[in-house]
């Protein structure tokens, strides 16, 4: 039972346009969500996060939106750059559990074309 | 180094052999996590350590998997009698303080394990 799902395995976007990566979750107890970016042969690197008490968090070109009623979050990258090409993982966690282990989605491969 | 390091970067082994994977967390990080990513899959949580203690081992796939951490630093993940389905990239992450949320996990580059 996948608690975090990224239904689009890949996404192709033109440089300068907006990239929108989507993520759905089933566990309503999750209270913190994160996006990680992964280049080949490297570990995931933290990108941006959002608490369940917020519906938006922005950091430069990256904005994460959370819709709790729909159990849906999205990552917007504006403007997209070729260096953004990577696999993006959505992750969720329960802040008060013993461990803060992350539950990851399957990832979306973003390709930004020059 | 400043980041999480893992060794070896690649490991090819024969079915039935034992393997040990090593993780060096960021200095001062008290929490350490092991995940694995099988081909075409997302990251699957395996186990975490708070200091040298692993409070919850239920994420380990089978009793062939074990992990330990000594001195609150280096951790080893051991897989006994490896099977082909164990082939995956094993990722280690560390964070500053498991009791302080939110707590960003920093990942190492992973060990790619191939069981023939």
XYZ file of N, CA and C in Angstrom, chain B residues 38-103:
198
model
N 14.951 0.260 -4.927
C 15.009 -0.804 -5.924
C 14.726 -0.195 -7.291
N 15.077 -0.931 -8.346
C 14.956 -0.404 -9.705
C 13.530 0.059 -9.983
N 13.408 1.320 -10.393
C 12.104 1.851 -10.757
C 11.185 2.155 -9.583
N 11.710 2.051 -8.381
C 10.884 2.283 -7.194
C 11.331 3.535 -6.455
N 10.487 3.948 -5.534
C 10.861 5.042 -4.661
C 11.760 4.540 -3.547
N 12.089 5.417 -2.631
C 12.946 5.046 -1.521
C 12.119 4.374 -0.431
N 12.620 3.256 0.043
C 11.934 2.476 1.067
C 12.718 2.566 2.371
N 12.040 2.978 3.431
C 12.693 3.105 4.727
C 13.020 1.729 5.299
N 14.220 1.586 5.847
C 14.636 0.312 6.428
C 14.741 0.386 7.948
N 15.550 1.323 8.453
C 15.827 1.383 9.888
C 16.426 2.744 10.220
N 16.251 3.151 11.474
C 16.919 4.386 11.895
C 17.581 4.163 13.253
N 18.575 4.986 13.525
C 19.282 4.967 14.793
C 19.171 6.333 15.459
N 18.920 6.295 16.738
C 19.041 7.493 17.557
C 20.232 7.208 18.473
N 21.329 7.871 18.206
C 22.570 7.462 18.843
C 22.934 6.078 18.341
N 23.221 5.171 19.262
C 23.565 3.801 18.881
C 22.379 2.858 18.922
N 21.225 3.384 19.264
C 20.056 2.548 19.467
C 19.123 2.577 18.269
N 18.614 1.418 17.894
C 17.638 1.307 16.807
C 16.299 0.895 17.418
N 15.433 1.875 17.737
C 14.190 1.564 18.445
C 13.196 0.730 17.640
N 13.262 0.829 16.318
C 12.256 0.169 15.501
C 12.941 -0.507 14.323
N 12.919 -1.826 14.316
C 13.561 -2.572 13.238
C 12.543 -3.182 12.280
N 11.305 -2.762 12.404
C 10.245 -3.412 11.629
C 10.329 -3.136 10.138
N 11.095 -2.109 9.738
C 11.230 -1.800 8.319
C 12.208 -2.700 7.585
N 13.008 -3.448 8.315
C 13.951 -4.355 7.655
C 13.174 -5.441 6.921
N 13.537 -5.737 5.661
C 12.737 -6.647 4.822
C 12.688 -8.087 5.337
N 13.745 -8.540 5.966
C 13.761 -9.921 6.467
C 14.804 -10.035 7.560
N 14.851 -11.192 8.196
C 15.835 -11.379 9.268
C 17.250 -11.562 8.730
N 17.400 -11.550 7.415
C 18.753 -11.592 6.847
C 19.420 -10.215 6.929
N 18.611 -9.194 7.197
C 19.111 -7.822 7.289
C 19.342 -7.451 8.753
N 20.484 -6.837 9.012
C 20.751 -6.305 10.342
C 21.585 -5.040 10.196
N 21.549 -4.225 11.221
C 22.327 -2.982 11.201
C 22.808 -2.676 12.595
N 23.948 -2.031 12.650
C 24.454 -1.571 13.920
C 25.134 -0.225 13.745
N 25.246 0.450 14.874
C 25.930 1.743 14.881
C 26.760 1.801 16.149
N 27.996 2.204 16.006
C 28.895 2.248 17.149
C 29.415 3.667 17.347
N 29.568 4.020 18.618
C 30.131 5.324 18.945
C 29.288 6.485 18.469
N 28.025 6.225 18.181
C 27.153 7.293 17.704
C 27.561 7.836 16.367
N 28.375 7.065 15.631
C 28.860 7.571 14.351
C 28.605 6.552 13.241
N 29.637 5.799 12.885
C 29.569 4.898 11.735
C 28.501 3.827 11.936
N 27.810 3.517 10.836
C 26.816 2.447 10.860
C 27.137 1.448 9.747
N 26.857 0.182 10.026
C 26.977 -0.841 8.988
C 25.642 -1.554 8.824
N 25.287 -1.778 7.599
C 24.107 -2.570 7.252
C 24.615 -3.879 6.682
N 24.222 -4.975 7.288
C 24.686 -6.287 6.867
C 23.532 -7.076 6.276
N 23.786 -7.664 5.128
C 22.796 -8.543 4.502
C 23.427 -9.917 4.408
N 22.806 -10.873 5.057
C 23.320 -12.243 5.032
C 22.619 -13.042 3.937
N 23.366 -13.975 3.384
C 22.794 -14.895 2.373
C 22.005 -14.097 1.336
N 22.692 -13.196 0.661
C 22.025 -12.283 -0.261
C 21.217 -13.022 -1.318
N 20.123 -12.387 -1.695
C 19.238 -12.891 -2.748
C 19.190 -11.853 -3.865
N 18.762 -12.272 -5.038
C 18.722 -11.348 -6.172
C 17.790 -10.173 -5.911
N 16.729 -10.403 -5.148
C 15.804 -9.301 -4.865
C 16.387 -8.251 -3.919
N 17.565 -8.547 -3.362
C 18.236 -7.552 -2.519
C 18.950 -6.497 -3.368
N 19.060 -6.740 -4.662
C 19.732 -5.774 -5.541
C 18.993 -4.443 -5.504
N 19.728 -3.392 -5.181
C 19.119 -2.074 -5.025
C 20.236 -1.082 -4.734
N 19.861 0.192 -4.670
C 20.778 1.208 -4.154
C 20.408 1.437 -2.692
N 21.384 1.264 -1.822
C 21.160 1.439 -0.385
C 21.668 2.815 0.012
N 20.764 3.628 0.535
C 21.071 5.008 0.872
C 21.057 5.211 2.379
N 22.010 5.967 2.824
C 22.107 6.330 4.234
C 21.863 7.834 4.351
N 21.210 8.232 5.408
C 20.988 9.651 5.670
C 21.248 9.933 7.139
N 21.607 11.165 7.445
C 21.755 11.539 8.857
C 21.080 12.876 9.094
N 20.718 13.107 10.326
C 20.128 14.387 10.699
C 20.613 14.788 12.077
N 20.417 16.065 12.362
C 21.032 16.654 13.547
C 20.454 16.114 14.848
N 19.113 16.095 14.934
C 18.498 15.744 16.205
C 17.113 15.191 15.963
N 16.952 13.945 16.237
C 15.706 13.267 15.902
C 14.525 13.847 16.655
N 14.803 14.479 17.812
C 13.702 15.008 18.610
C 13.322 16.421 18.274
N 14.034 17.018 17.306
C 13.737 18.404 16.969
C 13.162 18.437 15.559
N 11.917 18.811 15.484
C 11.267 18.820 14.179
C 11.040 20.241 13.729
N 11.042 20.527 12.475
C 11.451 19.613 11.405
C 12.958 19.409 11.368
N 13.345 18.279 10.852
C 14.737 17.864 10.940
C 15.162 17.333 9.584
